Amino acid sequence: MGANIKVTEGSVEGYAPSGLHGATIHMQIPSVTGTMDLMMAACLASGVTYIYNSAREPEVTDLAHCLISMGAMIQEGVGPGPITIFGCDKPLLPYRYKVMEDRIEAEAFLILGAMAGNPLTVHGCTPKYQTALIEKLRAVGAQIDIRKYSIIVRKAICPVAVDIQTGPYPAYPSDLQPQFMTLLSVVRGTSRITEAVFENRFNQSGGLIAMGADICVDGEDAVISGVRELSGSMVAATDLRVGASLVIAAIVVKGITVISSAQHIDRGYYGLQRKLEKIGVTVTRSLGFDEGAGKVDSRVAVPALCSRV
Ligand SMILES: CC(=O)N[C@H]1[C@@H](OP(=O)(O)OP(=O)(O)OC[C@H]2O[C@@H](n3ccc(=O)[nH]c3=O)[C@H](O)[C@@H]2O)O[C@H](CO)[C@@H](O)[C@@H]1O
Ligand SMILES: C=C(OP(=O)(O)O)C(=O)O
């Protein structure tokens, strides 16, 4: 597209001495943020850009709709067809746009519902985005009732093992793999999770094992042998989705779980405490000292809800 990009340690410098122009781009991997960056750049470039093998996550489509509202000309490809962007070489117009819901957050509640829903209703979601998860939750044994903008989930009475493999949308999302591992920790039988999108994405296993789970990680595979129950422990939210998986575990286990580094959870789950309170979970916050990082961190204590759902 005419840009020069210089990657140095700790910084990326990009400049386009003669401006950007349209191009035909074949993405090696259907990168989500890569597709979004290219789409935005192509809107301001001169000429037409074709992006082949683009990501098709709902957030990519949502961004396209936002850009179109701002004056961009974009044709979303169907099937293997490219996304086509007709560059307008001029600024886009200001526009007030309501971004789509956080589908990964909605899905975390669906997983919680499959473990403790009595029933649990998730409002304001778009069920067609949850197809891969719903199929797996039903396979585990949860009952799912789909409405237009909400989903009602009832917990699986005798949950059974299933295998999942992550992949680009519409396959099972990588961002939702840690939370599903929590569910698989307490089903009957042995399940396998294959993480085919992100490397090193089984960090939740340490916390779940501390809570009593039987998990063996080998490269991109994790084998989970279901145990009867987990129990509360001191665990760490080493990243955003690890935090979500541990919060779900904390709600359904015996006893109290204290999750450190809760700032990771706050970053990605807006108003989680308030939402959990609506379903009867009381979360207590405090400050603690993270020895590894040598600094004060945020902690949450979550008493189990299982006896009450
Ligand atoms: C802000 C945002 O939306 N983040 C999401 C986005 O991240 P993000 O857009 O960063 O993820 P990508 O789809 O780009 O990357 C997925 C994987 O492919 C690898 N890769 C990517 C491009 C490339 O040229 N070469 C390569 O090897 C990356 O290292 C990573 O392991 O999609 C991920 C996969 O659904 C999600 O987990 C992230 O939550
Ligand atoms: C990888 C993720 O986000 P971040 O890169 O913001 O931690 C995620 O959403 O799971």
CSV table of N, CA, C and O in Angstrom, one decimal, residues 72-159:
chain,number,residue,atom,x,y,z
A,72,ALA,N,-17.1,5.3,4.2
A,72,ALA,CA,-16.3,4.4,3.4
A,72,ALA,C,-17.1,3.5,2.5
A,72,ALA,O,-18.3,3.3,2.7
A,73,MET,N,-16.4,3.0,1.4
A,73,MET,CA,-17.1,2.1,0.5
A,73,MET,C,-16.4,0.7,0.7
A,73,MET,O,-15.2,0.5,0.3
A,74,ILE,N,-17.1,-0.2,1.3
A,74,ILE,CA,-16.6,-1.5,1.6
A,74,ILE,C,-17.6,-2.6,1.1
A,74,ILE,O,-18.8,-2.5,1.4
A,75,GLN,N,-17.0,-3.6,0.4
A,75,GLN,CA,-17.9,-4.8,0.1
A,75,GLN,C,-17.3,-6.0,0.9
A,75,GLN,O,-16.1,-6.3,0.7
A,76,GLU,N,-18.1,-6.5,1.8
A,76,GLU,CA,-17.6,-7.7,2.5
A,76,GLU,C,-17.7,-8.9,1.6
A,76,GLU,O,-18.7,-9.2,1.0
A,77,GLY,N,-16.6,-9.6,1.5
A,77,GLY,CA,-16.6,-10.8,0.6
A,77,GLY,C,-17.5,-11.9,1.2
A,77,GLY,O,-17.7,-12.0,2.4
A,78,VAL,N,-18.0,-12.7,0.3
A,78,VAL,CA,-18.7,-13.9,0.7
A,78,VAL,C,-17.8,-15.2,0.4
A,78,VAL,O,-17.1,-15.1,-0.6
A,79,GLY,N,-17.9,-16.2,1.2
A,79,GLY,CA,-17.1,-17.4,1.0
A,79,GLY,C,-15.6,-17.0,0.9
A,79,GLY,O,-15.1,-16.2,1.7
A,80,PRO,N,-14.9,-17.5,0.0
A,80,PRO,CA,-13.4,-17.2,-0.1
A,80,PRO,C,-13.2,-15.9,-0.7
A,80,PRO,O,-12.0,-15.5,-0.9
A,81,GLY,N,-14.2,-15.2,-1.1
A,81,GLY,CA,-14.0,-13.9,-1.8
A,81,GLY,C,-13.3,-12.9,-0.9
A,81,GLY,O,-13.4,-13.0,0.3
A,82,PRO,N,-12.6,-11.9,-1.5
A,82,PRO,CA,-11.9,-10.9,-0.6
A,82,PRO,C,-12.9,-9.8,-0.1
A,82,PRO,O,-14.0,-9.6,-0.6
A,83,ILE,N,-12.4,-9.1,1.0
A,83,ILE,CA,-13.0,-7.8,1.3
A,83,ILE,C,-12.5,-6.8,0.4
A,83,ILE,O,-11.3,-6.8,0.1
A,84,THR,N,-13.4,-6.0,-0.2
A,84,THR,CA,-13.0,-5.0,-1.2
A,84,THR,C,-13.3,-3.6,-0.6
A,84,THR,O,-14.4,-3.4,-0.2
A,85,ILE,N,-12.2,-2.8,-0.7
A,85,ILE,CA,-12.4,-1.5,-0.1
A,85,ILE,C,-12.0,-0.5,-1.2
A,85,ILE,O,-10.9,-0.5,-1.8
A,86,PHE,N,-13.0,0.4,-1.5
A,86,PHE,CA,-12.7,1.5,-2.5
A,86,PHE,C,-12.2,2.7,-1.7
A,86,PHE,O,-13.0,3.3,-1.0
A,87,GLY,N,-10.9,3.0,-1.9
A,87,GLY,CA,-10.3,4.1,-1.1
A,87,GLY,C,-10.9,5.4,-1.5
A,87,GLY,O,-11.2,5.6,-2.7
A,88,CYS,N,-11.1,6.3,-0.5
A,88,CYS,CA,-11.7,7.6,-0.9
A,88,CYS,C,-10.7,8.7,-0.8
A,88,CYS,O,-11.0,9.8,-1.1
A,89,ASP,N,-9.5,8.4,-0.2
A,89,ASP,CA,-8.4,9.3,-0.2
A,89,ASP,C,-8.7,10.7,0.4
A,89,ASP,O,-8.2,11.7,0.1
A,90,LYS,N,-9.8,10.6,1.3
A,90,LYS,CA,-10.1,11.8,2.0
A,90,LYS,C,-10.7,11.4,3.4
A,90,LYS,O,-11.0,10.2,3.6
A,91,PRO,N,-10.7,12.3,4.4
A,91,PRO,CA,-11.1,11.9,5.7
A,91,PRO,C,-12.5,11.4,5.7
A,91,PRO,O,-13.4,11.8,5.0
A,92,LEU,N,-12.7,10.4,6.6
A,92,LEU,CA,-14.1,9.9,6.9
A,92,LEU,C,-14.8,10.9,7.7
A,92,LEU,O,-14.2,11.8,8.4
A,93,LEU,N,-16.2,10.8,7.7
A,93,LEU,CA,-17.0,11.8,8.4
A,93,LEU,C,-17.2,11.3,9.8
A,93,LEU,O,-17.3,10.1,10.1
A,94,PRO,N,-17.4,12.3,10.8
A,94,PRO,CA,-17.7,11.9,12.1
A,94,PRO,C,-19.0,11.2,12.1
A,94,PRO,O,-19.9,11.5,11.4
A,95,TYR,N,-19.2,10.2,13.0
A,95,TYR,CA,-20.5,9.5,13.1
A,95,TYR,C,-20.6,8.9,14.5
A,95,TYR,O,-19.6,8.5,15.1
A,96,ARG,N,-21.8,8.8,15.0
A,96,ARG,CA,-22.0,8.2,16.3
A,96,ARG,C,-22.4,6.7,16.1
A,96,ARG,O,-23.5,6.5,15.5
A,97,TYR,N,-21.6,5.8,16.5
A,97,TYR,CA,-21.9,4.4,16.1
A,97,TYR,C,-21.9,3.6,17.4
A,97,TYR,O,-21.0,3.7,18.3
A,98,LYS,N,-22.9,2.7,17.5
A,98,LYS,CA,-23.0,1.8,18.7
A,98,LYS,C,-22.3,0.5,18.4
A,98,LYS,O,-22.7,-0.2,17.5
A,99,VAL,N,-21.1,0.2,19.0
A,99,VAL,CA,-20.4,-1.0,18.7
A,99,VAL,C,-21.2,-2.2,19.2
A,99,VAL,O,-22.0,-2.1,20.1
A,100,MET,N,-20.9,-3.3,18.6
A,100,MET,CA,-21.6,-4.6,19.0
A,100,MET,C,-21.2,-5.0,20.4
A,100,MET,O,-20.3,-4.5,21.0
A,101,GLU,N,-22.0,-5.8,21.0
A,101,GLU,CA,-21.8,-6.3,22.3
A,101,GLU,C,-20.5,-7.1,22.4
A,101,GLU,O,-20.0,-7.5,21.4
A,102,ASP,N,-20.0,-7.3,23.6
A,102,ASP,CA,-18.8,-8.1,23.8
A,102,ASP,C,-19.3,-9.6,23.9
A,102,ASP,O,-19.8,-10.1,24.9
A,103,ARG,N,-19.1,-10.2,22.7
A,103,ARG,CA,-19.6,-11.6,22.6
A,103,ARG,C,-18.9,-12.6,23.5
A,103,ARG,O,-19.4,-13.6,24.0
A,104,ILE,N,-17.6,-12.3,23.8
A,104,ILE,CA,-16.8,-13.2,24.6
A,104,ILE,C,-17.2,-13.1,26.1
A,104,ILE,O,-17.3,-14.1,26.8
A,105,GLU,N,-17.6,-11.9,26.5
A,105,GLU,CA,-18.1,-11.8,27.8
A,105,GLU,C,-19.5,-12.5,28.0
A,105,GLU,O,-19.7,-13.2,28.9
A,106,ALA,N,-20.4,-12.3,27.0
A,106,ALA,CA,-21.7,-13.0,27.0
A,106,ALA,C,-21.4,-14.5,27.1
A,106,ALA,O,-22.1,-15.2,27.8
A,107,GLU,N,-20.5,-15.0,26.3
A,107,GLU,CA,-20.2,-16.4,26.3
A,107,GLU,C,-19.7,-17.0,27.6
A,107,GLU,O,-20.0,-18.1,28.0
A,108,ALA,N,-18.9,-16.1,28.3
A,108,ALA,CA,-18.4,-16.5,29.7
A,108,ALA,C,-19.6,-16.8,30.6
A,108,ALA,O,-19.7,-17.7,31.4
A,109,PHE,N,-20.6,-15.9,30.5
A,109,PHE,CA,-21.8,-16.1,31.3
A,109,PHE,C,-22.6,-17.4,30.9
A,109,PHE,O,-23.2,-18.1,31.7
A,110,LEU,N,-22.6,-17.7,29.6
A,110,LEU,CA,-23.2,-18.9,29.1
A,110,LEU,C,-22.5,-20.1,29.7
A,110,LEU,O,-23.2,-21.1,30.2
A,111,ILE,N,-21.2,-20.1,29.8
A,111,ILE,CA,-20.5,-21.2,30.4
A,111,ILE,C,-20.8,-21.3,31.9
A,111,ILE,O,-21.1,-22.4,32.4
A,112,LEU,N,-20.8,-20.2,32.5
A,112,LEU,CA,-21.2,-20.2,34.0
A,112,LEU,C,-22.6,-20.8,34.1
A,112,LEU,O,-22.9,-21.6,35.0
A,113,GLY,N,-23.5,-20.4,33.2
A,113,GLY,CA,-24.9,-20.9,33.3
A,113,GLY,C,-24.9,-22.4,33.1
A,113,GLY,O,-25.7,-23.1,33.7
A,114,ALA,N,-24.0,-23.0,32.2
A,114,ALA,CA,-24.0,-24.4,32.0
A,114,ALA,C,-23.5,-25.2,33.3
A,114,ALA,O,-23.8,-26.3,33.4
A,115,MET,N,-22.8,-24.4,34.2
A,115,MET,CA,-22.4,-25.0,35.4
A,115,MET,C,-23.3,-24.7,36.6
A,115,MET,O,-23.4,-25.5,37.5
A,116,ALA,N,-24.0,-23.6,36.5
A,116,ALA,CA,-24.8,-23.2,37.7
A,116,ALA,C,-26.1,-22.5,37.3
A,116,ALA,O,-26.8,-22.0,38.2
A,117,GLY,N,-26.5,-22.5,36.1
A,117,GLY,CA,-27.7,-21.8,35.7
A,117,GLY,C,-28.9,-22.6,36.2
A,117,GLY,O,-29.1,-23.7,36.0
A,118,ASN,N,-29.8,-21.7,36.7
A,118,ASN,CA,-31.0,-22.4,37.4
A,118,ASN,C,-32.3,-21.7,37.1
A,118,ASN,O,-33.1,-21.7,38.0
A,119,PRO,N,-32.5,-21.2,36.0
A,119,PRO,CA,-31.7,-21.0,34.8
A,119,PRO,C,-31.0,-19.6,34.9
A,119,PRO,O,-31.3,-18.8,35.8
A,120,LEU,N,-30.1,-19.4,33.9
A,120,LEU,CA,-29.4,-18.1,33.8
A,120,LEU,C,-29.7,-17.5,32.5
A,120,LEU,O,-29.6,-18.2,31.4
A,121,THR,N,-30.2,-16.2,32.4
A,121,THR,CA,-30.5,-15.6,31.1
A,121,THR,C,-29.5,-14.5,30.8
A,121,THR,O,-29.2,-13.7,31.6
A,122,VAL,N,-28.9,-14.6,29.6
A,122,VAL,CA,-27.9,-13.6,29.2
A,122,VAL,C,-28.7,-12.7,28.2
A,122,VAL,O,-29.1,-13.2,27.1
A,123,HIS,N,-28.9,-11.5,28.5
A,123,HIS,CA,-29.6,-10.5,27.7
A,123,HIS,C,-28.6,-9.8,26.8
A,123,HIS,O,-27.4,-9.6,27.1
A,124,GLY,N,-29.1,-9.2,25.7
A,124,GLY,CA,-28.4,-8.3,24.9
A,124,GLY,C,-27.3,-9.0,24.0
A,124,GLY,O,-26.3,-8.3,23.7
A,125,CYS,N,-27.4,-10.3,23.8
A,125,CYS,CA,-26.4,-10.9,22.9
A,125,CYS,C,-27.0,-11.3,21.6
A,125,CYS,O,-28.2,-11.3,21.4
A,126,THR,N,-26.2,-11.7,20.6
A,126,THR,CA,-26.6,-12.0,19.3
A,126,THR,C,-26.4,-13.5,19.2
A,126,THR,O,-25.2,-14.0,18.9
A,127,PRO,N,-27.4,-14.4,19.3
A,127,PRO,CA,-27.2,-15.8,19.4
A,127,PRO,C,-26.4,-16.4,18.2
A,127,PRO,O,-25.6,-17.4,18.4
A,128,LYS,N,-26.5,-15.8,17.0
A,128,LYS,CA,-25.8,-16.5,15.9
A,128,LYS,C,-24.3,-16.4,16.1
A,128,LYS,O,-23.6,-17.2,15.5
A,129,TYR,N,-23.8,-15.5,16.9
A,129,TYR,CA,-22.4,-15.4,17.1
A,129,TYR,C,-21.9,-16.5,18.1
A,129,TYR,O,-20.7,-16.7,18.2
A,130,GLN,N,-22.9,-17.1,18.8
A,130,GLN,CA,-22.5,-18.1,19.8
A,130,GLN,C,-22.7,-19.5,19.3
A,130,GLN,O,-22.6,-20.4,20.1
A,131,THR,N,-22.8,-19.7,18.0
A,131,THR,CA,-23.1,-21.0,17.5
A,131,THR,C,-22.1,-22.1,18.0
A,131,THR,O,-22.5,-23.2,18.4
A,132,ALA,N,-20.8,-21.8,17.8
A,132,ALA,CA,-19.8,-22.8,18.2
A,132,ALA,C,-19.9,-23.2,19.6
A,132,ALA,O,-19.8,-24.4,20.0
A,133,LEU,N,-20.0,-22.2,20.5
A,133,LEU,CA,-20.1,-22.5,21.9
A,133,LEU,C,-21.4,-23.2,22.3
A,133,LEU,O,-21.4,-24.2,23.0
A,134,ILE,N,-22.5,-22.8,21.7
A,134,ILE,CA,-23.8,-23.4,22.0
A,134,ILE,C,-23.8,-24.9,21.7
A,134,ILE,O,-24.2,-25.8,22.5
A,135,GLU,N,-23.2,-25.2,20.5
A,135,GLU,CA,-23.1,-26.6,20.1
A,135,GLU,C,-22.3,-27.4,21.2
A,135,GLU,O,-22.7,-28.5,21.6
A,136,LYS,N,-21.2,-26.9,21.7
A,136,LYS,CA,-20.4,-27.6,22.7
A,136,LYS,C,-21.1,-27.6,24.1
A,136,LYS,O,-21.0,-28.7,24.8
A,137,LEU,N,-21.8,-26.6,24.4
A,137,LEU,CA,-22.5,-26.6,25.7
A,137,LEU,C,-23.6,-27.7,25.7
A,137,LEU,O,-23.9,-28.4,26.7
A,138,ARG,N,-24.3,-27.8,24.5
A,138,ARG,CA,-25.3,-28.8,24.4
A,138,ARG,C,-24.7,-30.2,24.5
A,138,ARG,O,-25.2,-31.1,25.1
A,139,ALA,N,-23.5,-30.3,23.9
A,139,ALA,CA,-22.8,-31.6,23.9
A,139,ALA,C,-22.4,-32.0,25.3
A,139,ALA,O,-22.5,-33.2,25.7
A,140,VAL,N,-22.1,-31.0,26.1
A,140,VAL,CA,-21.8,-31.3,27.6
A,140,VAL,C,-23.0,-31.7,28.3
A,140,VAL,O,-23.0,-32.4,29.3
A,141,GLY,N,-24.2,-31.2,27.9
A,141,GLY,CA,-25.4,-31.6,28.5
A,141,GLY,C,-26.3,-30.4,29.0
A,141,GLY,O,-27.3,-30.6,29.6
A,142,ALA,N,-25.8,-29.2,28.8
A,142,ALA,CA,-26.6,-28.0,29.2
A,142,ALA,C,-27.8,-27.8,28.3
A,142,ALA,O,-27.7,-28.2,27.1
A,143,GLN,N,-28.8,-27.3,28.9
A,143,GLN,CA,-30.0,-26.9,28.1
A,143,GLN,C,-30.0,-25.5,27.7
A,143,GLN,O,-29.8,-24.6,28.5
A,144,ILE,N,-30.1,-25.2,26.4
A,144,ILE,CA,-30.0,-23.9,25.9
A,144,ILE,C,-31.3,-23.5,25.1
A,144,ILE,O,-31.7,-24.3,24.3
A,145,ASP,N,-31.8,-22.4,25.5
A,145,ASP,CA,-33.1,-21.9,24.9
A,145,ASP,C,-32.7,-20.5,24.2
A,145,ASP,O,-32.3,-19.6,24.9
A,146,ILE,N,-32.8,-20.5,22.9
A,146,ILE,CA,-32.4,-19.3,22.1
A,146,ILE,C,-33.5,-18.4,21.8
A,146,ILE,O,-34.5,-18.9,21.2
A,147,ARG,N,-33.4,-17.2,22.2
A,147,ARG,CA,-34.4,-16.1,21.9
A,147,ARG,C,-33.7,-15.2,20.9
A,147,ARG,O,-32.6,-15.4,20.5
A,148,LYS,N,-34.5,-14.1,20.5
A,148,LYS,CA,-33.9,-13.2,19.5
A,148,LYS,C,-32.6,-12.5,20.0
A,148,LYS,O,-31.6,-12.6,19.3
A,149,TYR,N,-32.7,-11.9,21.1
A,149,TYR,CA,-31.5,-11.2,21.7
A,149,TYR,C,-31.1,-11.7,23.0
A,149,TYR,O,-30.5,-11.0,23.8
A,150,SER,N,-31.5,-12.9,23.4
A,150,SER,CA,-31.1,-13.4,24.7
A,150,SER,C,-31.0,-14.9,24.6
A,150,SER,O,-31.5,-15.6,23.7
A,151,ILE,N,-30.3,-15.5,25.5
A,151,ILE,CA,-30.1,-17.0,25.6
A,151,ILE,C,-30.3,-17.4,27.0
A,151,ILE,O,-29.8,-16.7,28.0
A,152,ILE,N,-31.1,-18.4,27.2
A,152,ILE,CA,-31.4,-18.9,28.6
A,152,ILE,C,-30.6,-20.3,28.7
A,152,ILE,O,-30.8,-21.1,27.8
A,153,VAL,N,-29.8,-20.4,29.7
A,153,VAL,CA,-29.1,-21.7,29.8
A,153,VAL,C,-29.4,-22.3,31.2
A,153,VAL,O,-29.4,-21.6,32.2
A,154,ARG,N,-29.6,-23.6,31.2
A,154,ARG,CA,-29.8,-24.4,32.4
A,154,ARG,C,-28.6,-25.3,32.6
A,154,ARG,O,-28.2,-25.9,31.6
A,155,LYS,N,-28.2,-25.5,33.8
A,155,LYS,CA,-27.0,-26.3,34.0
A,155,LYS,C,-27.1,-27.7,33.6
A,155,LYS,O,-28.2,-28.3,33.6
A,156,ALA,N,-26.0,-28.3,33.2
A,156,ALA,CA,-26.0,-29.7,32.8
A,156,ALA,C,-26.1,-30.5,34.1
A,156,ALA,O,-25.4,-30.3,35.0
A,157,ILE,N,-27.1,-31.4,34.2
A,157,ILE,CA,-27.3,-32.2,35.4
A,157,ILE,C,-26.1,-33.2,35.5
A,157,ILE,O,-25.5,-33.3,36.6
A,158,CYS,N,-25.8,-34.0,34.5
A,158,CYS,CA,-24.7,-34.9,34.5
A,158,CYS,C,-23.8,-34.5,33.4
A,158,CYS,O,-23.8,-35.2,32.3
A,159,PRO,N,-23.0,-33.5,33.5
A,159,PRO,CA,-22.1,-33.0,32.4
A,159,PRO,C,-21.1,-34.0,32.0
A,159,PRO,O,-20.5,-34.7,32.8
